[in-house]
Each structure stands twice: as structure tokens, then as C-alpha cells.
C-alpha positions as MATLAB code, in Angstrom:
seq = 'XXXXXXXXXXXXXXXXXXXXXXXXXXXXXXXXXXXXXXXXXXXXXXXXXXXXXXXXXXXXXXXXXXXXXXXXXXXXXXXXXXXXXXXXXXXXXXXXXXXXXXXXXXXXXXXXXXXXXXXXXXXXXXXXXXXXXXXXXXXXXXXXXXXXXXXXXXXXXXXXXXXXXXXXXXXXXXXXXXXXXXXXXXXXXXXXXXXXXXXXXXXXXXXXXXXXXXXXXXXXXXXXXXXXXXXXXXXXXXXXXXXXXXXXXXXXXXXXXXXXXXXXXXXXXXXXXXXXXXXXXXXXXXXXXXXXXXXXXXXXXXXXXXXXXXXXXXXXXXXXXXXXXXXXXXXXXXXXXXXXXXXXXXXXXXXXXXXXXXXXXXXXXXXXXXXXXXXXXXXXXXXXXXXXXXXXXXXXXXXXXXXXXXXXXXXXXXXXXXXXXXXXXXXXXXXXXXXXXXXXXXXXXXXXXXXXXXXXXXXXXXXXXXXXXXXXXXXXXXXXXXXXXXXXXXXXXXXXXXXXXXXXXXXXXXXXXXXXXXXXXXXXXXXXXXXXXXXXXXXXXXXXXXXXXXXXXXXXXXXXXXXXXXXXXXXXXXXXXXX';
ca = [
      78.195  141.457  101.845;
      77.175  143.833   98.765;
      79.735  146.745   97.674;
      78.257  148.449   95.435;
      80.302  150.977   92.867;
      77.981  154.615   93.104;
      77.931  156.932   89.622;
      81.460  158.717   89.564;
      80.648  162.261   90.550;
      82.855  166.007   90.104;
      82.515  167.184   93.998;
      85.046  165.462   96.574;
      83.315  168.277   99.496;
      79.688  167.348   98.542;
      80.171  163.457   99.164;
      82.332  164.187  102.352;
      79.203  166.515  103.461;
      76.782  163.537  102.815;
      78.746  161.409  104.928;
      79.396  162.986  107.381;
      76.071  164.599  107.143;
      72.783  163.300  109.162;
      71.550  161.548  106.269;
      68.398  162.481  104.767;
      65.998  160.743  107.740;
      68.862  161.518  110.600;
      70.092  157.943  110.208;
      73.722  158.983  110.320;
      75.166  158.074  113.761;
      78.673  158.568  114.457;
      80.401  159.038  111.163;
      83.828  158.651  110.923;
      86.937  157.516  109.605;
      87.926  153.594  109.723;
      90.539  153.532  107.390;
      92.640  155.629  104.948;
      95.286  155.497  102.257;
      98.039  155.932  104.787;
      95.800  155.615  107.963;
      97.042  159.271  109.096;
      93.987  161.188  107.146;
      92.012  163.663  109.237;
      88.547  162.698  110.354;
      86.139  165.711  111.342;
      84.052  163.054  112.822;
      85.845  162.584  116.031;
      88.950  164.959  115.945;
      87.553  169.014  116.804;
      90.585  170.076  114.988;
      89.709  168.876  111.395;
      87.502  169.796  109.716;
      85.733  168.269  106.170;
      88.206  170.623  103.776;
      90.690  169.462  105.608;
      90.297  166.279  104.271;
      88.839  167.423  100.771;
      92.093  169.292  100.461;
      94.005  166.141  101.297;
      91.993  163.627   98.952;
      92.299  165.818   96.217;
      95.782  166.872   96.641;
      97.153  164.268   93.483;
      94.873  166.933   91.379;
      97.063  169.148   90.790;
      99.509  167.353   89.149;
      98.435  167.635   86.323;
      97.222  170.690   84.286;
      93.765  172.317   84.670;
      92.516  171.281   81.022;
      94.030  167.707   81.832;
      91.892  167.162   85.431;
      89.075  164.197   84.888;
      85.811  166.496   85.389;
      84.578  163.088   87.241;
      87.530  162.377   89.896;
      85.423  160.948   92.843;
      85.384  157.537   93.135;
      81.981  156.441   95.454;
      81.612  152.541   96.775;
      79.665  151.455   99.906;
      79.946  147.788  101.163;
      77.028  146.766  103.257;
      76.474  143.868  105.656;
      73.690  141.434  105.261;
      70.763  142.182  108.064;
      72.290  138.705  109.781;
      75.658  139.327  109.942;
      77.187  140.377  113.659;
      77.867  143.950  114.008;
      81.818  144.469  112.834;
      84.401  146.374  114.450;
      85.919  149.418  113.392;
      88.995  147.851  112.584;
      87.522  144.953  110.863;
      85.711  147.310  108.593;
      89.149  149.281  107.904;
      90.424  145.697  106.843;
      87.440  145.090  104.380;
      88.059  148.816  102.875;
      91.514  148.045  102.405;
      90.597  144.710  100.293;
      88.095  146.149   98.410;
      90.269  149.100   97.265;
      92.916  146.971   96.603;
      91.091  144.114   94.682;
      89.212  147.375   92.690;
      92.509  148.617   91.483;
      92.158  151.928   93.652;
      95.261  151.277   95.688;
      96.997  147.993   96.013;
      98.373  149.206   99.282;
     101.820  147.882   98.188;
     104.891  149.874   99.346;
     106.204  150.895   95.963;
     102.339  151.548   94.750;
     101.064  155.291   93.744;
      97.792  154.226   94.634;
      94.803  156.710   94.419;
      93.881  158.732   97.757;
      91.069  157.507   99.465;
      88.928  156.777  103.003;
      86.651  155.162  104.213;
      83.559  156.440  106.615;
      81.674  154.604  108.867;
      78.336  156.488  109.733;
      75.924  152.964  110.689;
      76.444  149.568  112.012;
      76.006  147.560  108.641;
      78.314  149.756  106.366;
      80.866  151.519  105.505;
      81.379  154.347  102.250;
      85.038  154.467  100.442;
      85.750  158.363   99.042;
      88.711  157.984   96.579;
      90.325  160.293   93.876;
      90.623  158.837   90.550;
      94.014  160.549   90.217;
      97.579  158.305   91.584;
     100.299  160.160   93.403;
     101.594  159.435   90.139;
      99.672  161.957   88.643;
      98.185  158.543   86.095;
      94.205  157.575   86.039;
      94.182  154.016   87.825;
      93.063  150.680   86.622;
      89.793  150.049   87.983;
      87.895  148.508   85.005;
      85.529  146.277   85.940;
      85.654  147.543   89.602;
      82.399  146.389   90.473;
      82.641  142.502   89.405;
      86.052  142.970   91.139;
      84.962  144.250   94.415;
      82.106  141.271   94.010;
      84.672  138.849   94.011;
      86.410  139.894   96.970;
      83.267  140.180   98.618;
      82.957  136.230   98.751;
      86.413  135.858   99.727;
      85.669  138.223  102.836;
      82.552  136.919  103.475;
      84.706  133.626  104.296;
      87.282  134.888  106.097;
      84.982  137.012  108.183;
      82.405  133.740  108.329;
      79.325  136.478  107.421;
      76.779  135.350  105.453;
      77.451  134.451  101.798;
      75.846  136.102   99.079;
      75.054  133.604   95.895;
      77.403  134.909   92.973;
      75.619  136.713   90.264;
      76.171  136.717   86.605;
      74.806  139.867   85.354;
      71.456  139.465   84.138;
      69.618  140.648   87.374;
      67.716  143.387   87.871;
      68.823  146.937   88.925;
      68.647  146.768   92.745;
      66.672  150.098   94.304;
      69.333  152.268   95.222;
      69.331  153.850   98.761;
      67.723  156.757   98.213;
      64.682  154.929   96.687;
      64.411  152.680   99.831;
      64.528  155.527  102.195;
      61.860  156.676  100.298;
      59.828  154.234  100.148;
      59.986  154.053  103.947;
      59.314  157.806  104.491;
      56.244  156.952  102.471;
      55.118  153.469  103.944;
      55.581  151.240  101.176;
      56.035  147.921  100.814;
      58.287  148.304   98.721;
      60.199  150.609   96.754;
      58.863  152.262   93.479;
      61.204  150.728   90.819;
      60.251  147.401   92.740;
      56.806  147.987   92.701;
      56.715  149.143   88.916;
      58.602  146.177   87.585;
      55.825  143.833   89.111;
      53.010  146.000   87.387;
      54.596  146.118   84.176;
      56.000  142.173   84.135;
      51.872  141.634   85.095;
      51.055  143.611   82.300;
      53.152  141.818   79.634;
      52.103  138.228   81.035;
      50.638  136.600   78.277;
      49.794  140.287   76.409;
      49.800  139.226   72.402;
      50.490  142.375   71.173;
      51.468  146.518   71.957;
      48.552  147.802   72.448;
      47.429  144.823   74.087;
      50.121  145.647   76.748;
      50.073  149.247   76.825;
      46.280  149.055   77.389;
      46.944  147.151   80.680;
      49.396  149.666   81.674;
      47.266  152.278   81.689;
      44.737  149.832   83.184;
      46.751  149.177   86.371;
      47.105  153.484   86.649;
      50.670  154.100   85.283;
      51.705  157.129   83.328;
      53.349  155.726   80.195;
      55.815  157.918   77.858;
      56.093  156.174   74.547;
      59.872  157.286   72.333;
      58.927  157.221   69.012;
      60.908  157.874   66.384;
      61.097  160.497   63.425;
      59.522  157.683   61.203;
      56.571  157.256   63.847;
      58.220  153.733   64.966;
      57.547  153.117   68.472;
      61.051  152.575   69.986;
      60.742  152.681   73.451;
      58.659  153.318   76.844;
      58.739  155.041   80.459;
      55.761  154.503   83.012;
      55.445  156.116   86.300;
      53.230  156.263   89.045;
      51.486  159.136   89.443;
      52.438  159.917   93.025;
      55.556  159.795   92.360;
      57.526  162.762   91.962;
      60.772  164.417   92.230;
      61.892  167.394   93.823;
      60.223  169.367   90.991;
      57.157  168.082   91.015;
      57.646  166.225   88.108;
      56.793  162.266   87.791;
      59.530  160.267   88.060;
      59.746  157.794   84.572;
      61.828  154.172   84.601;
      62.556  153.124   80.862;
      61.323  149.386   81.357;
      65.151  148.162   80.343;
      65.945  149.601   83.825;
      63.409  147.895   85.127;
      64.497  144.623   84.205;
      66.754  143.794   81.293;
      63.550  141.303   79.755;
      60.961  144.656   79.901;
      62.560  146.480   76.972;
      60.215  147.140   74.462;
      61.894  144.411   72.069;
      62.526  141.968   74.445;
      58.919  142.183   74.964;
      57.943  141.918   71.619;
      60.107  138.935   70.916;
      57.459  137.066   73.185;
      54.485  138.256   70.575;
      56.514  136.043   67.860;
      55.178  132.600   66.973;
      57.970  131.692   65.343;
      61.086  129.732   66.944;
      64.171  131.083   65.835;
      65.764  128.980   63.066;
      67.247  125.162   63.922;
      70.230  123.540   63.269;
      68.486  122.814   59.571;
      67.345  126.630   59.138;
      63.525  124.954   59.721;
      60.463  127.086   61.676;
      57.696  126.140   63.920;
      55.094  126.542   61.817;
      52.343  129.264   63.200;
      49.747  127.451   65.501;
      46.068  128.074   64.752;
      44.420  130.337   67.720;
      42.891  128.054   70.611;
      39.427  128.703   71.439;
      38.152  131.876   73.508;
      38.532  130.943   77.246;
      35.790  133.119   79.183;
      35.778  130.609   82.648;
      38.362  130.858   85.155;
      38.398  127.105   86.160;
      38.530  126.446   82.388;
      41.733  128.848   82.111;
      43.380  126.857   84.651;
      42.654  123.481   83.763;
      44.800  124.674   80.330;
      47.497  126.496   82.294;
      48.133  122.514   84.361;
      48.121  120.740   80.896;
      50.603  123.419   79.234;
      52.901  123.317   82.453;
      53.260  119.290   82.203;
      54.090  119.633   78.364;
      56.889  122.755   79.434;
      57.984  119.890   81.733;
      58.621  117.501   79.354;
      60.187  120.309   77.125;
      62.732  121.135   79.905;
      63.484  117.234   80.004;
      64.283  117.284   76.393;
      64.698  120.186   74.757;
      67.727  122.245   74.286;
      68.766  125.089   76.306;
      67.220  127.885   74.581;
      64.285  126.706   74.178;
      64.337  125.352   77.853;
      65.048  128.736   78.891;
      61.518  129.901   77.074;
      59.529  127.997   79.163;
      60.951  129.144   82.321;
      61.005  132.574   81.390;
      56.961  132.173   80.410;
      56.820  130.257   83.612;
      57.314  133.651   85.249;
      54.610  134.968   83.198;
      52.134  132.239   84.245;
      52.745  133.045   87.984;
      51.730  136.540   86.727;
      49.018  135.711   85.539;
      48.106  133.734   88.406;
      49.000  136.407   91.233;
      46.873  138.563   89.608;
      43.709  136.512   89.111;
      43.477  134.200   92.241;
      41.144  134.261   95.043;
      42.306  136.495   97.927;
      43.894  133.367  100.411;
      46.300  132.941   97.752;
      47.144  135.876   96.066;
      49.626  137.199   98.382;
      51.618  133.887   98.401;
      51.379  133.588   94.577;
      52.166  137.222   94.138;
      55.339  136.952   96.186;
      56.234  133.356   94.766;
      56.049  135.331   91.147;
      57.894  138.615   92.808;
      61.300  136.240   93.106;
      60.694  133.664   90.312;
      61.495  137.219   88.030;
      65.105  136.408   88.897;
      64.997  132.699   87.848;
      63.762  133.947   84.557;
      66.686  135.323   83.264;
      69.739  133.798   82.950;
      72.927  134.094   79.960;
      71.162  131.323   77.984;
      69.121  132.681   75.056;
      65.619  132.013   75.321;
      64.283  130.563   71.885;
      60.653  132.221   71.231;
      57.532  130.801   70.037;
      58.073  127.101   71.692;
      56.782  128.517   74.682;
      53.721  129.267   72.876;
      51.670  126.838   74.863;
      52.468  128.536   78.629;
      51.891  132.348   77.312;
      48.590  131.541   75.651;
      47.788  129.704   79.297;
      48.945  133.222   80.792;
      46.665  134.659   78.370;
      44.094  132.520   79.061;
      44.079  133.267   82.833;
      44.215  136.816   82.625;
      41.619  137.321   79.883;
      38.943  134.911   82.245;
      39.410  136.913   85.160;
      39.471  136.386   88.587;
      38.862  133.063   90.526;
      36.086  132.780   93.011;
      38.325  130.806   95.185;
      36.003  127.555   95.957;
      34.268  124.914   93.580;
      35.559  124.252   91.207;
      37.823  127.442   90.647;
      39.188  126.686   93.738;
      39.776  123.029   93.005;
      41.196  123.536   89.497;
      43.683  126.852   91.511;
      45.168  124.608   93.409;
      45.317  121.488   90.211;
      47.333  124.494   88.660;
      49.728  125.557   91.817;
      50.472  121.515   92.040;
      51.670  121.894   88.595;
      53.445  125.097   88.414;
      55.237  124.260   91.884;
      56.538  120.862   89.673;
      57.592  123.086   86.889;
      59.269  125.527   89.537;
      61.226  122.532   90.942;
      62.394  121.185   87.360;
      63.479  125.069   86.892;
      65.573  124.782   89.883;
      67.240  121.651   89.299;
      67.993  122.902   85.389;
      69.086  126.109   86.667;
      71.605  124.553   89.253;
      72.968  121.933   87.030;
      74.357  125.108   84.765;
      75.821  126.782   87.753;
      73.043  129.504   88.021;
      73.539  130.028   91.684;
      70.983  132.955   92.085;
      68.401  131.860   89.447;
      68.495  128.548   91.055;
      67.834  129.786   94.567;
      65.319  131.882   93.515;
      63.386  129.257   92.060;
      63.793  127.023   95.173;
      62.419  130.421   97.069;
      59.384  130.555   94.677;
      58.677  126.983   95.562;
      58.206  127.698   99.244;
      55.609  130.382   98.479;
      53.771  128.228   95.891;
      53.542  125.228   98.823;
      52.212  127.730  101.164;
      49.467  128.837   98.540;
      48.869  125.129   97.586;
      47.868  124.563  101.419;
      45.209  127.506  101.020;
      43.730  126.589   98.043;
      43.790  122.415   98.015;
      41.849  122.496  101.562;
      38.543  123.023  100.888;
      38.349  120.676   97.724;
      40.465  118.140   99.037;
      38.344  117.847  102.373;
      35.513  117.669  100.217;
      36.838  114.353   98.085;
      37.833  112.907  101.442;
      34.369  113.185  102.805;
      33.204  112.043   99.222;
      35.482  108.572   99.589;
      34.363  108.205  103.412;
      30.696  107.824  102.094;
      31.106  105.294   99.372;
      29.857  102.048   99.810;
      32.177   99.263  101.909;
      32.662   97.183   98.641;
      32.985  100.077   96.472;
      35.728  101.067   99.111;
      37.493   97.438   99.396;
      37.759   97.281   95.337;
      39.367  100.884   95.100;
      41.683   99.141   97.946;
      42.172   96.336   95.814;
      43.059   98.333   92.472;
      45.447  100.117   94.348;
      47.344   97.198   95.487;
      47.437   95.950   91.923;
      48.415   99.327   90.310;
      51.678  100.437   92.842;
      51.880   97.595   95.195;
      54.856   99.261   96.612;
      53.210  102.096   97.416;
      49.540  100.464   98.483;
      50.194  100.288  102.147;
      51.843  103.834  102.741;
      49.109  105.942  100.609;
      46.307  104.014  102.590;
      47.746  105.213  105.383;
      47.172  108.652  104.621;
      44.651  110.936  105.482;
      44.018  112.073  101.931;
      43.398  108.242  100.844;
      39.579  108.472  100.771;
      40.289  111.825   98.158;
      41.995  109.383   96.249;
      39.851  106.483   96.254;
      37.106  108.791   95.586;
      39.138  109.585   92.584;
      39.734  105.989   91.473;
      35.658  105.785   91.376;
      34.974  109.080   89.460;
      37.518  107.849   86.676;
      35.905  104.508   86.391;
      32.121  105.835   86.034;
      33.679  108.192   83.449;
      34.992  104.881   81.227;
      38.230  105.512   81.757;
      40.535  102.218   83.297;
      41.679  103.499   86.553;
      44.912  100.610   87.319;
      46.510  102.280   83.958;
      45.929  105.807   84.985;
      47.044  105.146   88.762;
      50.195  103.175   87.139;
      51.249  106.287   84.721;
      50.626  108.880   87.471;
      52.818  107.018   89.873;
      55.732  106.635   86.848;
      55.932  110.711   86.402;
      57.874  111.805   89.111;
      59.581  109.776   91.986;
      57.208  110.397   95.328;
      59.242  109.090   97.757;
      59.720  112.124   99.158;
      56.419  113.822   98.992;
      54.609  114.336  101.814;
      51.108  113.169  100.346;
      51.293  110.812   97.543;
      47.506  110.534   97.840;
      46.899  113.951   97.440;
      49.551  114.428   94.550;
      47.610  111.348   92.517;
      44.083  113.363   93.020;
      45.214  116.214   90.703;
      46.660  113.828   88.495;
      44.291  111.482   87.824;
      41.431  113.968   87.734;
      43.269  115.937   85.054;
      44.436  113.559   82.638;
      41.291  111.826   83.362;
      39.274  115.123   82.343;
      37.061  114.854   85.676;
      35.453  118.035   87.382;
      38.256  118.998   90.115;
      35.374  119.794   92.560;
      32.314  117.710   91.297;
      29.061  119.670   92.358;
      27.583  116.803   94.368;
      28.823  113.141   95.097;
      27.200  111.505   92.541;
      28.454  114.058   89.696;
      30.349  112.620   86.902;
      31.689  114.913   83.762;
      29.536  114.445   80.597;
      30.853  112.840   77.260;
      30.325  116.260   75.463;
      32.406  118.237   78.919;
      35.330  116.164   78.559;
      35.742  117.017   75.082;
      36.011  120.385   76.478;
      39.018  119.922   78.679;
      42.658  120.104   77.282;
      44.477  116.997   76.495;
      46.478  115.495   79.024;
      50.227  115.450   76.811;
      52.747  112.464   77.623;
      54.804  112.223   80.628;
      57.986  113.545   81.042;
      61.478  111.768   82.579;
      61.927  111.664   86.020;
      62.557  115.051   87.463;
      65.622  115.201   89.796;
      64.260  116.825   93.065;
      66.491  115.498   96.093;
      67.909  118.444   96.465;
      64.838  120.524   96.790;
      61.685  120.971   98.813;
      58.782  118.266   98.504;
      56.036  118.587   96.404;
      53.573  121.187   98.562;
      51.556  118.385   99.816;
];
């Protein structure tokens, strides 16, 4: 259940019209009244006799108590409480209960005999809501206590939600984004969108920033993607600020309709934005910096891109393990900007998944922790990386290295999750586990192809070259020999097993480490898991061009470094790794 406290406004009659009003697409059925400060108010939605002023006159009446010059010029208190989509239709009287909490809990009117509580009602005109109309005046003639209303009405929103068994909402702390408002859904209906402009702008403009290294850099992609941008710049020519619109958009005067990106999201201010362009960390407990890192080499390949995006995910893994909040909260917040990246360079049969996974993994990047800048260096040059080599064919190996990336990212998701939950971050937390599913479902689209292929590559080799990949295997992780050979994605792995051998590398030690990074218990391939494992850190072609291709001394110098392994991540709580 979501109340939501509405901008005070000056006009008790132009609310009561809206309300009892057809609503702007007809959607109004049925208004009327469901509850009042003494349950006797008039309703002009069901009684002939009364009519709106009627009750306008009535609401307002505490007014004139007090002087002309001394009336608030904003009096009308404005909250609607809305029912989640799977909650069972309420009665009238069990909405007039749930206005009578939320008023109370809101400081409007305790409903207490000795109480001069504000005036208010509260109209029903749909199934899933209700609107309360109050007067910020008491019969008292004094302004009421309702600081803080809307974390107040929150509050007793989970308490109803139990009593009422509807479905809970996960508590919020504040740092979420502004939800569209009503009018910009209804719009956004009227026009066919997917979803609503503010939405829809905040994904372009969090795309935009992913991995940008610099203003222009940023504002260029803006105006890339099609936006109107208004830059505020100050008397001294400092750029202070921006708007974007789309151009379709437009009000009632035929004007564009601007967001400032801090209503966007509270991350796309201009200097929150610009406090990713730092290479600096902030100061340590000693006063010490990270020193500035020398620039990487140009990536111009899209498999290439990705193959650096897997190894700077397993190092943000083992800086979540280790590092201190702040600078764990970096790396999940240029997580977000690596799904981006991804969403907006992957091959068509997983951009949709990707896009949405990023869509919700916005909301686990922001929590009250601090993120520390410049140690996530590492995951925004990967975002930079991807976005600056373009789009992914989809198969070879750009498809093979896509889904050696969603493997990892879906890990770090999980370890963003569990970090998130073990501080109490209820909706980042979720959000995270959300993002998982969509990353598993994009995983299954893009592993396929190249996984079928190193299956059919490990059902050709020889019988003894088959028996001693067997045999390694049951020396490596004897306790986990007999299920993985039991898989359907075992020949991948033996296949695997081979590749790393030809390519000098000792394939027990690398099956041994793979197996201590993470506990697979639970997964629901452990063959298929070890592939992208061993074929990273082992610097082999994800999707070798033939079955007898093996990666050149001078290629794997190429590749990124595989780093160190992190602890154990703690996923029992959380989906399986996408396999």
C-alpha cells in the first residue's frame, strides 16, 4: 500500500472538482465519500441534495478563525493511498478505516475525543484507492503537526498492510528515485508508452553517463540518444546544472517539458556525476590517495571489451569481500553502469533482458552509504570500454565472451544482494535479487549457442583424450567428479580441460581454484559455470573458430589478467547462478 503526500495547494473547490470529476481519461467511477472527520460530511457523490460547496464550505469552515492576513495561502492538505495491483478489492468501510489511520498517524486528526483535529474526507472514485482532502487549519484555529507526514503515513502503511494481510511493500530509506506521478502515467498510456517519460529519461541519461570520462563526453551522448538538453550556467560561465527533454514531449503550451537530472535520480546531478570522472579515492584513515592509474589501452573489439568487463567484475568481487563500505558501495553503484553499458551494446536476444535487469539494478545503486570514488576505476573504464567498442554481433566469439560477462555480472549482482541485505537495505536488496532473474534469463540466450558448440567440441575428442579429462577431474574435485559428469554440459567442460592444456597451462590447478571461488552446491550447472572460468583465467578464445583452435602466445598477452579469488560469497538466500 503506497500513500503518497500530493504538493499542498490554495483551492479546497478545485481538488473536490477533480475528485469528484471524471478524471482526465473518464476513469472516475463512482466517487464518493468513505470517511470524514466526524463521518456526518456531505457527499455530492451519492446524496442529490449536496452539492461540492457544500462540502468546500464545510472543510474550510476552521478558516475563518483566524484573520484574513493570518490564513496559510496553502491550506489543502492532498494524500492518496493506493492498493498494490494484487491486493483484493477493499470495502468501503475498510477504506474509511485506513483514512482514519493515515490521518491520524500524519498528525491531521488523531481522532481523539478531546482533539481539534484538522477537517478532512476522504473520496473513493476507483477500486485500488482512495484521496484524503484536509484543511491545514484545527478547530482550534492552530496549524497542525504533520512534519514528516509522508515517512509517517509510510509507516502506518506497513502496519495496515498487516492487519489488512495486503501485500507488503519493502520499507524505503530515502534515496530512491522520484516515482512518476499520476498524471505522467496516464500519459504515458494515452500515448502508448512503455513507460512513462521521467522513467524513460532516467534510463537514457544513466546510459549516457555509463562509463562517460568527462562533460562533454556525456553531454555528447545526450544529444546522441535525441534529447533536448538545457545547460544552467552561471554568471562566471561555470556549468552548474542540466535539463533534457524529449522532444515530443510537451505541455499544454507547447513547450518541452525539462527534468533537472537530480529529479531524475538523486545520483544524475551534475556533481554527482562528475564525482565518477575523479580518479582519486577520497582520503583514508591516514589522509593517503590512490595514486592516478595510467590509461589502459584503446579497446576497438566488442569481445575484447567484454573479456575486460568479466576480469574487472571478479576484482569488484573481491573488493566487496574486503573492502570497506564506501568503497563497496562504488563498485555496486558502477555495477549499474556496467549493465548500462551492456543493455545498450548487446546483441538483440539479450538486450531486452539486460536492459530491464539494468532498469531495476538503478535502485540497488543507491543506498545511505557514501560511495568512495576512483576505486571503482576498474568497472567504469570496463563500462567505457563496452560502450566505446560498440555493439556485439551476438555469436562467436562476441556471443561467447556476452554471456562470459553476464556469468560474471549476475555473480557480482548476487554479492550486491547479499551486502545490501546484511545492512538492512530492504529495497536495494530486492532489487538486486530482481536484476538477477533478468540477467539468468539473458545468460540462457546468450550461453546457448557457444556452449552447444564446446559440447559438440568435447563429444568429438578422442576416447583417451576423453578418459584422461575424466581422470583429471576426479583428481582435481573428487567430490564433485561424479555429479558434473553427469551433466549435459560435461563434454563443454572437458573440452575446456583440453584447450587449457594445449595452451601450457596445468589444468588440475585451474579446475581446483575455479571450484574454491564460490560454493556450487547449489548451481544448477557446475559444468557450465567452470567453462567461463577456466577459459577466462586461462586466457582461451570463449568460442574458438574451429576445434582444433588454440589462442596464440602473442593473443594471450592480449587478454586481461585473471586477479585473485575472492572469499566465499554467501548466496543461500538467493537465486542460483543462471546456469
Amino acid at each position: 500500500m503506497i500513500p503518497r503526500i500530493h504538493k499542498q495547494g490554495s483551492s479546497t473547490r478545485g481538488l473536490l472538482n477533480y475528485l469528484y470529476g471524471k478524471g482526465t481519461r473518464e476513469e472516475h467511477v463512482d466517487p464518493h465519500l468513505v470517511a470524514s472527520f466526524d463521518d456526518m460530511a456531505p457527499d455530492p457523490g451519492r446524496d442529490p441534495s449536496a452539492t461540492k460547496e457544500d462540502l468546500q464550505r464545510l472543510l474550510d469552515q476552521p478558516l475563518h478563525l483566524l484573520d484574513a492576513d493570518q490564513r496559510p495561502d496553502q491550506h489543502v492538505w492532498h494524500c492518496s493511498v493506493r492498493a498494490a495491483r494484487t491486493d483484493r478489492i477493499l470495502s468501503d468501510e475498510e477504506w474509511g478505516d485506513i483514512a482514519r489511520r493515515i490521518v491520524a498517524a500524519t498528525g491531521i486528526d488523531s481522532g481523539g475525543p478531546d482533539d481539534a483535529g484538522c477537517r478532512w474526507a476522504a473520496v473513493r472514485h476507483a477500486n485500488d484507492h482512495i484521496h484524503i482532502i484536509a484543511t491545514l487549519v484545527r478547530e482550534d484555529g492552530r496549524r497542525p503537526d504533520h512534519h514528516r507526514s509522508g515517512q509517517r503515513a509510510q509507516a502506518e502503511a506497513r502496519l495496515i498492510e498487516a492487519d489488512y494481510d495486503l501485500h507488503r511493500v519493502t520499507p524505503g530509506d530515502g534515496t530512491a528515485a522520484k516515482r512518476p506521478t499520476s498524471a505522467e502515467r496516464h500519459k504515458a498510456e494515452r500515448q502508448g508508452r512503455e513507460r512513462t517519460v521521467r522513467e524513460g529519461l532516467r534510463e537514457t541519461v544513466r546510459g549516457a553517463s555509463a562509463g562517460a570520462a568527462s562533460t562533454d563526453e556525456f553531454f555528447d551522448r545526450l544529444a546522441a540518444e535525441g534529447l533536448l538538453i538545457r545547460k544552467r550556467i552561471a554568471p562566471s560561465g561555470e556549468l552548474l546544472g542540466y535539463k533534457v527533454a524529449l522532444p515530443g514531449d510537451r505541455n499544454k503550451d507547447d513547450e518541452p517539458v525539462f527534468y533537472a537530472g537530480s529529479t531524475l535520480a538523486p545520483d544524475l546531478s551534475l556533481p554527482r556525476i562528475r564525482e565518477r570522472w575523479s580518479l582519486h579515492a577520497e582520503a583514508d584513515s591516514e589522509g593517503g590517495h590512490e595514486p592516478v592509474r595510467p590509461a589502459p589501452p584503446p579497446v576497438t573489439h566488442p569481445a575484447f571489451a567484454r573479456r575486460r568487463a568479466a576480469a574487472a567484475t571478479w576484482q569488484a568481487l573481491l573488493i566487496i569481500d574486503h573492502g570497506d563500505d564506501g568503497v563497496a558501495a562504488a563498485q555496486i553503484a558502477a555495477a549499474g553502469e556496467v549493465l548500462d553499458a551492456l543493455a545498450k551494446t548487446s546483441a538483440d536476444h539479450t538486450r531486452a533482458e539486460l536492459r530491464q535487469a539494468a532498469f531495476v539494478f538503478e535502485r540497488a545503486s543507491r543506498s545511505h552509504v557514501r560511495a568512495v570514488r576512483g576505486h571503482d576505476h576498474a568497472l567504469r573504464q570496463a563500462a567505457h570500454d563496452l560502450v566505446h567498442s560498440g555493439p556485439a554481433l551476438g555469436r562467436g566469439e562476441d556471443g561467447a565472451t556476452t554471456a562470459m560477462v553476464i556469468d560474471m555480472v549476475f555473480f557480482l549482482v548476487i554479492t550486491a544482494a547479499n551486502w545490501h541485505d546484511e545492512r538492512h537495505h530492504r529495497q536495494q536488496a530486492a532489487a538486486a535479487q530482481q536484476a538477477a532473474e533478468h540477467l539468468r534469463t539473458a545468460y540462457q540466450g546468450a550461453a546457448a549457442r557457444p556452449l552447444a558448440a564446446l559440447r559438440r567440441r568435447g563429444q568429438r575428442l578422442a576416447p583417451h583424450s576423453q578418459q584422461r579429462q575424466a581422470d583429471l577431474l576426479h583428481r582435481a574435485v573428487p567430490e564433485l567428479a561424479e555429479r558434473i559428469q553427469a551433466e549435459p554440459g560435461w563434454p563443454a567442460l572437458a573440452a575446456t580441460l583440453a584447450d587449457s592444456q594445449q595452451a601450457g597451462h596445468d589444468p588440475a590447478a585451474l579446475l581446483a581454484e575455479a571450484t574454491r571461488r564460490r560454493e556450487l552446491d547449489t548451481a544448477d550447472s557446475i559444468s557450465d559455470i567452470l567453462v567461463w572460468r577456466l577459459r577466462r583465467s586461462a586466457h582461451l578464445p570463449a568460442a574458438p573458430a574451429n576445434p582444433q583452435a588454440t589462442p596464440t602466445r602473442d593473443s594471450r598477452r592480449t587478454l586481461p589478467p585473471a586477479p585473485a579469488a575472492p572469499s566465499t560469497a554467501r548466496a543461500s538466500n538467493y537465486p542460483s547462478r543462471p546456469h
